[in-house]
PDB file of C-alpha atoms and ligand atoms in Angstrom:
ATOM      1  CA  MET A   1      -0.074  -0.072   0.186  1.00  0.00           C
ATOM      2  CA  ILE A   2       2.321   2.493   0.697  1.00  0.00           C
ATOM      3  CA  ARG A   3       5.528   2.847  -1.248  1.00  0.00           C
ATOM      4  CA  LYS A   4       9.039   5.052  -0.838  1.00  0.00           C
ATOM      5  CA  VAL A   5      10.491   7.018  -4.192  1.00  0.00           C
ATOM      6  CA  SER A   6      13.589   9.103  -3.844  1.00  0.00           C
ATOM      7  CA  VAL A   7      13.793  12.283  -5.222  1.00  0.00           C
ATOM      8  CA  ILE A   8      16.446  15.291  -5.135  1.00  0.00           C
ATOM      9  CA  ASP A   9      14.756  18.759  -6.748  1.00  0.00           C
ATOM     10  CA  SER A  10      17.342  21.173  -8.488  1.00  0.00           C
ATOM     11  CA  HIS A  11      16.429  24.145 -10.596  1.00  0.00           C
ATOM     12  CA  THR A  12      17.906  25.768 -13.385  1.00  0.00           C
ATOM     13  CA  GLY A  13      17.864  29.511 -14.106  1.00  0.00           C
ATOM     14  CA  GLY A  14      14.739  29.180 -12.089  1.00  0.00           C
ATOM     15  CA  GLU A  15      12.826  26.262 -13.576  1.00  0.00           C
ATOM     16  CA  PRO A  16      13.002  23.123 -11.236  1.00  0.00           C
ATOM     17  CA  THR A  17      13.925  19.522 -12.265  1.00  0.00           C
ATOM     18  CA  ARG A  18      12.949  16.189  -9.918  1.00  0.00           C
ATOM     19  CA  VAL A  19      14.974  13.317 -10.700  1.00  0.00           C
ATOM     20  CA  VAL A  20      13.789  10.206  -9.822  1.00  0.00           C
ATOM     21  CA  ILE A  21      16.718   8.167  -7.896  1.00  0.00           C
ATOM     22  CA  ALA A  22      14.968   5.121  -6.678  1.00  0.00           C
ATOM     23  CA  GLY A  23      11.259   3.876  -6.547  1.00  0.00           C
ATOM     24  CA  GLY A  24      10.327   4.364 -10.416  1.00  0.00           C
ATOM     25  CA  PRO A  25       8.506   1.755 -12.209  1.00  0.00           C
ATOM     26  CA  ASP A  26      10.811  -0.923 -13.754  1.00  0.00           C
ATOM     27  CA  LEU A  27      10.241   0.229 -17.855  1.00  0.00           C
ATOM     28  CA  GLY A  28      12.570  -3.067 -18.629  1.00  0.00           C
ATOM     29  CA  THR A  29      15.740  -2.766 -21.561  1.00  0.00           C
ATOM     30  CA  GLY A  30      14.817  -1.259 -25.053  1.00  0.00           C
ATOM     31  CA  PRO A  31      15.444   1.963 -27.029  1.00  0.00           C
ATOM     32  CA  LEU A  32      14.042   4.850 -24.774  1.00  0.00           C
ATOM     33  CA  ASP A  33      11.507   6.258 -27.137  1.00  0.00           C
ATOM     34  CA  LYS A  34       9.916   2.425 -26.424  1.00  0.00           C
ATOM     35  CA  ARG A  35      10.496   2.681 -22.992  1.00  0.00           C
ATOM     36  CA  ARG A  36       9.086   5.742 -22.525  1.00  0.00           C
ATOM     37  CA  ASP A  37       5.635   4.750 -24.342  1.00  0.00           C
ATOM     38  CA  ARG A  38       5.755   1.829 -21.986  1.00  0.00           C
ATOM     39  CA  PHE A  39       5.861   4.768 -19.203  1.00  0.00           C
ATOM     40  CA  GLN A  40       2.823   6.550 -20.682  1.00  0.00           C
ATOM     41  CA  ARG A  41       0.795   2.943 -20.977  1.00  0.00           C
ATOM     42  CA  GLU A  42       1.470   1.133 -17.951  1.00  0.00           C
ATOM     43  CA  PHE A  43       2.748   4.048 -15.285  1.00  0.00           C
ATOM     44  CA  ASP A  44       1.099   7.478 -16.506  1.00  0.00           C
ATOM     45  CA  ARG A  45      -0.348   7.920 -12.611  1.00  0.00           C
ATOM     46  CA  PHE A  46       3.007   7.749 -11.352  1.00  0.00           C
ATOM     47  CA  ARG A  47       4.238  10.545 -14.135  1.00  0.00           C
ATOM     48  CA  SER A  48       1.488  12.364 -12.098  1.00  0.00           C
ATOM     49  CA  ALA A  49       2.488  11.451  -8.610  1.00  0.00           C
ATOM     50  CA  ILE A  50       5.298  12.898  -8.876  1.00  0.00           C
ATOM     51  CA  VAL A  51       5.277  16.090 -10.449  1.00  0.00           C
ATOM     52  CA  ASN A  52       1.892  17.149  -9.895  1.00  0.00           C
ATOM     53  CA  GLU A  53      -0.049  18.756  -6.552  1.00  0.00           C
ATOM     54  CA  PRO A  54       0.148  17.700  -3.773  1.00  0.00           C
ATOM     55  CA  ARG A  55       3.531  17.220  -4.148  1.00  0.00           C
ATOM     56  CA  GLY A  56       4.630  19.477  -6.847  1.00  0.00           C
ATOM     57  CA  SER A  57       3.066  22.146  -8.958  1.00  0.00           C
ATOM     58  CA  ASP A  58       2.563  22.737 -13.203  1.00  0.00           C
ATOM     59  CA  VAL A  59       5.907  24.468 -13.464  1.00  0.00           C
ATOM     60  CA  VAL A  60       8.002  21.002 -11.958  1.00  0.00           C
ATOM     61  CA  VAL A  61       9.498  19.019 -14.779  1.00  0.00           C
ATOM     62  CA  GLY A  62      10.395  15.177 -13.585  1.00  0.00           C
ATOM     63  CA  ALA A  63      13.063  13.046 -15.037  1.00  0.00           C
ATOM     64  CA  LEU A  64      13.247   8.921 -14.591  1.00  0.00           C
ATOM     65  CA  LEU A  65      16.805   8.443 -14.455  1.00  0.00           C
ATOM     66  CA  VAL A  66      17.021   4.453 -16.161  1.00  0.00           C
ATOM     67  CA  GLU A  67      19.625   2.345 -17.358  1.00  0.00           C
ATOM     68  CA  PRO A  68      21.040   3.374 -20.559  1.00  0.00           C
ATOM     69  CA  GLU A  69      20.667   1.207 -23.871  1.00  0.00           C
ATOM     70  CA  ASP A  70      24.232   2.189 -25.038  1.00  0.00           C
ATOM     71  CA  LYS A  71      26.515   1.354 -22.159  1.00  0.00           C
ATOM     72  CA  SER A  72      29.182   4.682 -23.388  1.00  0.00           C
ATOM     73  CA  CYS A  73      26.034   6.906 -21.957  1.00  0.00           C
ATOM     74  CA  ALA A  74      26.539   8.182 -18.089  1.00  0.00           C
ATOM     75  CA  ALA A  75      22.584   6.997 -17.822  1.00  0.00           C
ATOM     76  CA  GLY A  76      19.377   7.189 -19.962  1.00  0.00           C
ATOM     77  CA  VAL A  77      16.121   9.711 -18.896  1.00  0.00           C
ATOM     78  CA  ILE A  78      13.040  10.128 -19.476  1.00  0.00           C
ATOM     79  CA  PHE A  79      11.495  13.969 -18.861  1.00  0.00           C
ATOM     80  CA  PHE A  80       8.289  14.277 -18.512  1.00  0.00           C
ATOM     81  CA  ASN A  81       6.078  17.425 -16.966  1.00  0.00           C
ATOM     82  CA  ASN A  82       2.434  18.030 -15.809  1.00  0.00           C
ATOM     83  CA  VAL A  83       0.700  16.719 -18.416  1.00  0.00           C
ATOM     84  CA  GLY A  84       3.196  14.356 -20.309  1.00  0.00           C
ATOM     85  CA  TYR A  85       6.752  13.714 -21.710  1.00  0.00           C
ATOM     86  CA  LEU A  86       9.057  15.559 -23.040  1.00  0.00           C
ATOM     87  CA  GLY A  87      11.676  14.798 -25.932  1.00  0.00           C
ATOM     88  CA  MET A  88      14.377  16.427 -24.290  1.00  0.00           C
ATOM     89  CA  CYS A  89      14.633  19.291 -22.061  1.00  0.00           C
ATOM     90  CA  GLY A  90      17.492  21.451 -21.632  1.00  0.00           C
ATOM     91  CA  HIS A  91      17.352  22.840 -18.590  1.00  0.00           C
ATOM     92  CA  GLY A  92      16.309  19.179 -17.007  1.00  0.00           C
ATOM     93  CA  THR A  93      19.583  18.283 -18.444  1.00  0.00           C
ATOM     94  CA  ILE A  94      21.563  20.911 -16.564  1.00  0.00           C
ATOM     95  CA  GLY A  95      19.620  20.169 -13.428  1.00  0.00           C
ATOM     96  CA  LEU A  96      20.303  16.204 -13.975  1.00  0.00           C
ATOM     97  CA  ILE A  97      23.922  16.360 -14.629  1.00  0.00           C
ATOM     98  CA  VAL A  98      24.169  18.689 -11.631  1.00  0.00           C
ATOM     99  CA  THR A  99      22.207  16.217  -9.355  1.00  0.00           C
ATOM    100  CA  LEU A 100      23.931  13.324 -10.166  1.00  0.00           C
ATOM    101  CA  ALA A 101      27.846  14.920  -9.993  1.00  0.00           C
ATOM    102  CA  HIS A 102      25.990  15.970  -5.973  1.00  0.00           C
ATOM    103  CA  MET A 103      25.312  12.220  -5.955  1.00  0.00           C
ATOM    104  CA  GLY A 104      28.765  11.282  -6.478  1.00  0.00           C
ATOM    105  CA  ARG A 105      28.149   9.273  -9.581  1.00  0.00           C
ATOM    106  CA  ILE A 106      29.803  11.889 -12.009  1.00  0.00           C
ATOM    107  CA  GLN A 107      32.847  14.094 -11.814  1.00  0.00           C
ATOM    108  CA  SER A 108      33.857  17.426 -14.202  1.00  0.00           C
ATOM    109  CA  GLY A 109      33.985  16.792 -18.078  1.00  0.00           C
ATOM    110  CA  GLU A 110      32.431  15.254 -20.796  1.00  0.00           C
ATOM    111  CA  HIS A 111      29.174  12.839 -20.430  1.00  0.00           C
ATOM    112  CA  ARG A 112      26.966  10.931 -22.127  1.00  0.00           C
ATOM    113  CA  LEU A 113      23.219  10.654 -22.128  1.00  0.00           C
ATOM    114  CA  GLU A 114      20.201   8.709 -23.520  1.00  0.00           C
ATOM    115  CA  THR A 115      17.285  10.146 -24.093  1.00  0.00           C
ATOM    116  CA  PRO A 116      14.123   9.318 -26.519  1.00  0.00           C
ATOM    117  CA  VAL A 117      15.035  11.379 -28.976  1.00  0.00           C
ATOM    118  CA  GLY A 118      18.854  10.914 -29.010  1.00  0.00           C
ATOM    119  CA  ILE A 119      22.239  11.081 -27.461  1.00  0.00           C
ATOM    120  CA  VAL A 120      23.527  14.468 -26.056  1.00  0.00           C
ATOM    121  CA  THR A 121      26.517  15.250 -24.320  1.00  0.00           C
ATOM    122  CA  ALA A 122      26.678  17.530 -21.695  1.00  0.00           C
ATOM    123  CA  THR A 123      30.204  18.767 -20.215  1.00  0.00           C
ATOM    124  CA  LEU A 124      30.019  19.556 -16.469  1.00  0.00           C
ATOM    125  CA  HIS A 125      32.692  22.322 -15.958  1.00  0.00           C
ATOM    126  CA  PRO A 126      35.373  22.981 -12.996  1.00  0.00           C
ATOM    127  CA  ASN A 127      32.831  25.973 -12.398  1.00  0.00           C
ATOM    128  CA  GLY A 128      29.707  24.091 -12.308  1.00  0.00           C
ATOM    129  CA  GLU A 129      28.891  25.185 -15.345  1.00  0.00           C
ATOM    130  CA  VAL A 130      27.021  22.900 -17.651  1.00  0.00           C
ATOM    131  CA  SER A 131      27.237  22.727 -21.437  1.00  0.00           C
ATOM    132  CA  VAL A 132      24.509  20.224 -23.057  1.00  0.00           C
ATOM    133  CA  ASP A 133      25.303  19.837 -26.876  1.00  0.00           C
ATOM    134  CA  ASN A 134      21.511  19.200 -27.814  1.00  0.00           C
ATOM    135  CA  VAL A 135      20.126  17.018 -30.204  1.00  0.00           C
ATOM    136  CA  PRO A 136      20.498  18.259 -34.097  1.00  0.00           C
ATOM    137  CA  GLY A 137      17.952  21.669 -34.568  1.00  0.00           C
ATOM    138  CA  TRP A 138      16.857  22.534 -37.777  1.00  0.00           C
ATOM    139  CA  ARG A 139      13.716  25.562 -38.623  1.00  0.00           C
ATOM    140  CA  GLU A 140      10.888  23.393 -40.204  1.00  0.00           C
ATOM    141  CA  ARG A 141       8.342  26.102 -41.316  1.00  0.00           C
ATOM    142  CA  LYS A 142       9.567  29.989 -41.473  1.00  0.00           C
ATOM    143  CA  ALA A 143       6.650  32.839 -41.250  1.00  0.00           C
ATOM    144  CA  VAL A 144       3.549  30.412 -40.882  1.00  0.00           C
ATOM    145  CA  THR A 145       0.688  33.024 -40.206  1.00  0.00           C
ATOM    146  CA  VAL A 146      -2.088  31.644 -38.371  1.00  0.00           C
ATOM    147  CA  ASP A 147      -5.582  33.392 -37.470  1.00  0.00           C
ATOM    148  CA  VAL A 148      -5.571  33.277 -33.572  1.00  0.00           C
ATOM    149  CA  ASP A 149      -9.095  33.521 -32.154  1.00  0.00           C
ATOM    150  CA  GLY A 150      -9.497  36.724 -30.394  1.00  0.00           C
ATOM    151  CA  ILE A 151      -6.106  38.206 -31.459  1.00  0.00           C
ATOM    152  CA  GLY A 152      -5.974  37.964 -35.772  1.00  0.00           C
ATOM    153  CA  PRO A 153      -3.316  36.626 -37.730  1.00  0.00           C
ATOM    154  CA  VAL A 154       0.246  35.980 -36.041  1.00  0.00           C
ATOM    155  CA  THR A 155       3.137  34.865 -37.782  1.00  0.00           C
ATOM    156  CA  GLY A 156       6.037  32.535 -36.752  1.00  0.00           C
ATOM    157  CA  ASP A 157       9.157  30.193 -36.954  1.00  0.00           C
ATOM    158  CA  ILE A 158       8.276  26.253 -36.739  1.00  0.00           C
ATOM    159  CA  ALA A 159      11.464  25.270 -35.928  1.00  0.00           C
ATOM    160  CA  TRP A 160      12.647  21.419 -33.786  1.00  0.00           C
ATOM    161  CA  GLY A 161      14.944  21.937 -31.309  1.00  0.00           C
ATOM    162  CA  GLY A 162      14.369  18.408 -29.211  1.00  0.00           C
ATOM    163  CA  ASN A 163      10.511  19.350 -29.001  1.00  0.00           C
ATOM    164  CA  TRP A 164       8.399  21.517 -31.368  1.00  0.00           C
ATOM    165  CA  PHE A 165       8.510  25.576 -31.143  1.00  0.00           C
ATOM    166  CA  PHE A 166       6.484  28.314 -32.820  1.00  0.00           C
ATOM    167  CA  LEU A 167       8.527  31.015 -32.584  1.00  0.00           C
ATOM    168  CA  VAL A 168       7.419  34.350 -32.594  1.00  0.00           C
ATOM    169  CA  GLU A 169       9.006  38.395 -32.737  1.00  0.00           C
ATOM    170  CA  GLU A 170       6.165  40.520 -33.739  1.00  0.00           C
ATOM    171  CA  HIS A 171       3.022  40.015 -31.051  1.00  0.00           C
ATOM    172  CA  GLY A 172       3.271  43.201 -29.792  1.00  0.00           C
ATOM    173  CA  GLN A 173       2.969  41.554 -25.966  1.00  0.00           C
ATOM    174  CA  ASP A 174       4.603  43.318 -22.817  1.00  0.00           C
ATOM    175  CA  LEU A 175       7.681  40.554 -21.797  1.00  0.00           C
ATOM    176  CA  SER A 176       7.096  41.402 -18.044  1.00  0.00           C
ATOM    177  CA  LEU A 177       6.813  38.918 -15.235  1.00  0.00           C
ATOM    178  CA  ALA A 178       4.039  41.303 -13.699  1.00  0.00           C
ATOM    179  CA  ASN A 179       2.043  40.239 -17.529  1.00  0.00           C
ATOM    180  CA  VAL A 180       2.406  36.522 -17.198  1.00  0.00           C
ATOM    181  CA  GLU A 181      -0.964  35.933 -16.975  1.00  0.00           C
ATOM    182  CA  LYS A 182      -1.749  37.606 -20.118  1.00  0.00           C
ATOM    183  CA  LEU A 183       1.299  36.027 -21.996  1.00  0.00           C
ATOM    184  CA  THR A 184      -0.137  32.689 -21.102  1.00  0.00           C
ATOM    185  CA  ASP A 185      -3.696  33.145 -22.723  1.00  0.00           C
ATOM    186  CA  TYR A 186      -1.529  34.519 -25.390  1.00  0.00           C
ATOM    187  CA  CYS A 187       0.555  31.746 -26.149  1.00  0.00           C
ATOM    188  CA  TRP A 188      -2.138  29.245 -25.781  1.00  0.00           C
ATOM    189  CA  ARG A 189      -4.645  30.838 -27.928  1.00  0.00           C
ATOM    190  CA  VAL A 190      -1.588  30.913 -30.505  1.00  0.00           C
ATOM    191  CA  ARG A 191      -1.071  26.757 -29.433  1.00  0.00           C
ATOM    192  CA  GLN A 192      -4.182  25.982 -30.237  1.00  0.00           C
ATOM    193  CA  ALA A 193      -4.417  28.217 -33.896  1.00  0.00           C
ATOM    194  CA  VAL A 194      -1.069  26.411 -34.827  1.00  0.00           C
ATOM    195  CA  ASN A 195      -2.072  23.275 -34.274  1.00  0.00           C
ATOM    196  CA  ALA A 196      -5.594  23.536 -35.716  1.00  0.00           C
ATOM    197  CA  GLN A 197      -4.597  25.110 -38.796  1.00  0.00           C
ATOM    198  CA  ALA A 198      -0.485  24.271 -39.853  1.00  0.00           C
ATOM    199  CA  PHE A 199       1.096  21.991 -37.634  1.00  0.00           C
ATOM    200  CA  PRO A 200      -0.588  19.344 -35.509  1.00  0.00           C
ATOM    201  CA  GLU A 201       2.506  18.932 -33.039  1.00  0.00           C
ATOM    202  CA  VAL A 202       4.296  21.854 -31.959  1.00  0.00           C
ATOM    203  CA  ASP A 203       4.073  21.349 -28.403  1.00  0.00           C
ATOM    204  CA  HIS A 204       6.199  24.654 -27.099  1.00  0.00           C
ATOM    205  CA  VAL A 205       5.431  28.675 -27.913  1.00  0.00           C
ATOM    206  CA  GLU A 206       7.944  30.734 -27.242  1.00  0.00           C
ATOM    207  CA  LEU A 207       7.830  34.862 -27.410  1.00  0.00           C
ATOM    208  CA  PHE A 208      10.828  37.039 -28.346  1.00  0.00           C
ATOM    209  CA  GLY A 209      11.550  40.366 -27.005  1.00  0.00           C
ATOM    210  CA  PRO A 210      14.336  43.180 -26.224  1.00  0.00           C
ATOM    211  CA  PRO A 211      17.082  41.646 -23.081  1.00  0.00           C
ATOM    212  CA  THR A 212      16.929  43.667 -20.016  1.00  0.00           C
ATOM    213  CA  VAL A 213      20.329  42.057 -18.506  1.00  0.00           C
ATOM    214  CA  PRO A 214      23.867  43.295 -19.662  1.00  0.00           C
ATOM    215  CA  GLY A 215      25.259  40.903 -22.830  1.00  0.00           C
ATOM    216  CA  ALA A 216      22.135  39.100 -23.580  1.00  0.00           C
ATOM    217  CA  ARG A 217      20.377  38.886 -27.515  1.00  0.00           C
ATOM    218  CA  SER A 218      16.870  38.667 -26.498  1.00  0.00           C
ATOM    219  CA  ARG A 219      14.793  37.734 -23.367  1.00  0.00           C
ATOM    220  CA  ASN A 220      11.816  34.883 -23.637  1.00  0.00           C
ATOM    221  CA  PHE A 221       8.683  33.918 -22.799  1.00  0.00           C
ATOM    222  CA  VAL A 222       8.341  30.332 -23.245  1.00  0.00           C
ATOM    223  CA  GLN A 223       4.899  28.313 -22.663  1.00  0.00           C
ATOM    224  CA  CYS A 224       4.983  24.340 -22.564  1.00  0.00           C
ATOM    225  CA  PRO A 225       2.849  22.046 -23.043  1.00  0.00           C
ATOM    226  CA  GLY A 226       0.477  22.105 -19.408  1.00  0.00           C
ATOM    227  CA  LYS A 227       0.434  25.631 -19.457  1.00  0.00           C
ATOM    228  CA  ALA A 228       3.506  26.652 -16.800  1.00  0.00           C
ATOM    229  CA  TYR A 229       6.087  28.929 -18.316  1.00  0.00           C
ATOM    230  CA  ASP A 230       9.320  28.124 -18.029  1.00  0.00           C
ATOM    231  CA  ARG A 231      11.157  30.069 -15.165  1.00  0.00           C
ATOM    232  CA  SER A 232      14.883  28.943 -17.112  1.00  0.00           C
ATOM    233  CA  PRO A 233      15.583  30.063 -21.593  1.00  0.00           C
ATOM    234  CA  CYS A 234      14.168  26.835 -22.292  1.00  0.00           C
ATOM    235  CA  GLY A 235      17.403  24.515 -23.522  1.00  0.00           C
ATOM    236  CA  THR A 236      15.244  23.108 -26.424  1.00  0.00           C
ATOM    237  CA  GLY A 237      13.433  26.464 -27.399  1.00  0.00           C
ATOM    238  CA  THR A 238      17.112  28.097 -27.244  1.00  0.00           C
ATOM    239  CA  SER A 239      18.198  25.427 -29.574  1.00  0.00           C
ATOM    240  CA  ALA A 240      14.902  25.890 -32.163  1.00  0.00           C
ATOM    241  CA  LYS A 241      15.974  29.908 -32.046  1.00  0.00           C
ATOM    242  CA  LEU A 242      19.338  29.210 -32.847  1.00  0.00           C
ATOM    243  CA  ALA A 243      18.831  26.919 -35.708  1.00  0.00           C
ATOM    244  CA  CYS A 244      15.892  30.065 -37.130  1.00  0.00           C
ATOM    245  CA  LEU A 245      19.317  32.630 -36.312  1.00  0.00           C
ATOM    246  CA  ALA A 246      21.711  30.089 -38.453  1.00  0.00           C
ATOM    247  CA  ALA A 247      18.695  29.815 -41.272  1.00  0.00           C
ATOM    248  CA  ASP A 248      18.669  33.629 -41.214  1.00  0.00           C
ATOM    249  CA  GLY A 249      22.382  34.094 -41.453  1.00  0.00           C
ATOM    250  CA  LYS A 250      22.014  36.553 -38.227  1.00  0.00           C
ATOM    251  CA  LEU A 251      24.389  34.450 -36.208  1.00  0.00           C
ATOM    252  CA  GLU A 252      28.098  33.218 -36.968  1.00  0.00           C
ATOM    253  CA  GLU A 253      28.817  29.748 -36.379  1.00  0.00           C
ATOM    254  CA  ASN A 254      30.376  29.267 -32.882  1.00  0.00           C
ATOM    255  CA  ALA A 255      29.850  32.777 -31.270  1.00  0.00           C
ATOM    256  CA  PRO A 256      27.153  33.245 -28.280  1.00  0.00           C
ATOM    257  CA  TRP A 257      24.127  33.795 -28.103  1.00  0.00           C
ATOM    258  CA  ILE A 258      22.766  34.648 -24.761  1.00  0.00           C
ATOM    259  CA  GLN A 259      19.246  34.477 -23.735  1.00  0.00           C
ATOM    260  CA  GLU A 260      17.006  35.580 -21.400  1.00  0.00           C
ATOM    261  CA  SER A 261      14.592  34.207 -19.558  1.00  0.00           C
ATOM    262  CA  ILE A 262      10.904  35.998 -18.665  1.00  0.00           C
ATOM    263  CA  ILE A 263      12.705  35.873 -14.857  1.00  0.00           C
ATOM    264  CA  GLY A 264      15.881  37.275 -16.169  1.00  0.00           C
ATOM    265  CA  SER A 265      18.044  33.759 -16.353  1.00  0.00           C
ATOM    266  CA  THR A 266      20.325  33.280 -19.035  1.00  0.00           C
ATOM    267  CA  PHE A 267      21.613  29.993 -21.182  1.00  0.00           C
ATOM    268  CA  THR A 268      24.269  31.003 -23.616  1.00  0.00           C
ATOM    269  CA  GLY A 269      23.703  29.218 -27.065  1.00  0.00           C
ATOM    270  CA  ARG A 270      25.725  28.332 -30.172  1.00  0.00           C
ATOM    271  CA  PHE A 271      25.727  26.160 -32.782  1.00  0.00           C
ATOM    272  CA  ARG A 272      27.875  24.491 -35.503  1.00  0.00           C
ATOM    273  CA  TRP A 273      26.649  23.631 -38.599  1.00  0.00           C
ATOM    274  CA  LEU A 274      25.714  20.261 -39.014  1.00  0.00           C
ATOM    275  CA  ASP A 275      24.317  20.899 -43.126  1.00  0.00           C
ATOM    276  CA  ARG A 276      24.558  24.044 -44.190  1.00  0.00           C
ATOM    277  CA  ALA A 277      22.054  23.193 -47.170  1.00  0.00           C
ATOM    278  CA  ALA A 278      19.628  21.385 -44.963  1.00  0.00           C
ATOM    279  CA  GLY A 279      19.433  23.768 -42.188  1.00  0.00           C
ATOM    280  CA  LYS A 280      20.735  21.267 -39.573  1.00  0.00           C
ATOM    281  CA  ILE A 281      22.544  22.377 -36.767  1.00  0.00           C
ATOM    282  CA  ALA A 282      24.444  21.124 -33.598  1.00  0.00           C
ATOM    283  CA  PRO A 283      23.083  23.689 -30.903  1.00  0.00           C
ATOM    284  CA  THR A 284      25.153  23.852 -27.811  1.00  0.00           C
ATOM    285  CA  ILE A 285      23.062  24.961 -23.896  1.00  0.00           C
ATOM    286  CA  THR A 286      25.159  26.487 -21.816  1.00  0.00           C
ATOM    287  CA  GLY A 287      23.290  26.996 -17.863  1.00  0.00           C
ATOM    288  CA  THR A 288      24.309  26.566 -14.383  1.00  0.00           C
ATOM    289  CA  ALA A 289      21.777  24.303 -12.078  1.00  0.00           C
ATOM    290  CA  PHE A 290      21.817  23.859  -7.795  1.00  0.00           C
ATOM    291  CA  VAL A 291      20.577  21.513  -5.925  1.00  0.00           C
ATOM    292  CA  ASN A 292      18.317  22.363  -3.480  1.00  0.00           C
ATOM    293  CA  ALA A 293      16.216  19.469  -1.453  1.00  0.00           C
ATOM    294  CA  GLU A 294      17.025  15.237  -1.902  1.00  0.00           C
ATOM    295  CA  ILE A 295      13.515  13.980  -0.440  1.00  0.00           C
ATOM    296  CA  THR A 296      11.648  11.099  -0.078  1.00  0.00           C
ATOM    297  CA  GLN A 297       8.290  11.195  -1.501  1.00  0.00           C
ATOM    298  CA  ILE A 298       5.664   8.596  -0.158  1.00  0.00           C
ATOM    299  CA  LEU A 299       2.414   7.050  -2.492  1.00  0.00           C
ATOM    300  CA  ASP A 300      -0.150   5.702   0.052  1.00  0.00           C
ATOM    301  CA  GLU A 301      -2.864   4.304  -2.239  1.00  0.00           C
ATOM    302  CA  ARG A 302      -5.188   5.250   0.607  1.00  0.00           C
ATOM    303  CA  ASP A 303      -4.443   8.837   0.173  1.00  0.00           C
ATOM    304  CA  PRO A 304      -7.169   9.947  -2.369  1.00  0.00           C
ATOM    305  CA  PHE A 305      -4.593  12.092  -4.213  1.00  0.00           C
ATOM    306  CA  CYS A 306      -1.810   9.889  -3.952  1.00  0.00           C
ATOM    307  CA  TRP A 307      -1.731   9.912  -7.947  1.00  0.00           C
ATOM    308  CA  GLY A 308      -1.651  13.539  -8.132  1.00  0.00           C
ATOM    309  CA  ILE A 309      -4.466  15.995  -8.822  1.00  0.00           C
ATOM    310  CA  ARG A 310      -4.925  15.981 -12.299  1.00  0.00           C
ATOM    311  CA  SER A 311      -6.580  18.568 -15.162  1.00  0.00           C
TER     312      SER A 311
HETATM  313  O1  PYC B 401      15.378  23.416 -21.245  1.00  0.00           O
HETATM  314  O2  PYC B 401      14.216  21.885 -22.966  1.00  0.00           O
HETATM  315  C1  PYC B 401      14.050  22.740 -21.734  1.00  0.00           C
HETATM  316  C2  PYC B 401      12.475  22.681 -21.191  1.00  0.00           C
HETATM  317  C3  PYC B 401      11.776  22.070 -22.025  1.00  0.00           C
HETATM  318  C4  PYC B 401      10.470  22.640 -20.929  1.00  0.00           C
HETATM  319  C5  PYC B 401      10.917  23.278 -20.167  1.00  0.00           C
HETATM  320  N1  PYC B 401      12.175  22.863 -20.261  1.00  0.00           N
END
């Protein structure tokens, strides 16, 4: 009736990551995308129990540590959130690396990690920063205009950075924390319009505006699939942005792009061309994370909210 689950919490630029280090479901072996599908099919209530209220909140991203299939990897990881599963997660990977170091499982240096969308390499630097060599990114479509309910036409790019993003520059919105409710409503409407009219898979909407911290090139607001906004600049979102900048010739290979989040935290992004003609890049995202809790969660079947409050 009672199950104990060990988790370690961290935050990356303000965005929380909860790594499940023991007590998670046994997903067997095999490719991580298949194990993620099994997680979803057979153990989805575990996902909800770990990240949703009353133990978590809409903003928590979970990371289930699993044995990698490729033994050159330090770990396998499946990221999840309040409503489902993420292909990759940049802030979560930075949080995971700092968590593995906190556990004494890794030292400074390069570490390969298996995810459902491919292998990524993360470098833990001696100063505590983490650089993630993300999966390849590209812009799928440029300047897609959708008709948004209650707003009118909105134009953005669709790009892959480990998740699918709709990236909007011209939105007329005030990108400030005081305006989060309005931004949330705006992005949700945009997402619905994009998925209804243009591309049935976009899971994140990303708005860009002028930076406010020294050195940053841009500030963003990123809405995640469960409607929460990313407190960090979003690793996969910054990767998608790099793909668009590269495609437009607005950023040189290896040049730094400092992306500021809606709360003023930053990631530094860089890219290398993988295939210039096809617009494919290898993005690298650098940021910092801090461990802030080691927790034993108790899942008591007698508790009516044992498996989380699901919306
Ligand atoms: O950093 O890639 C990211 C991310 C995705 C969703 C929340 N954070």
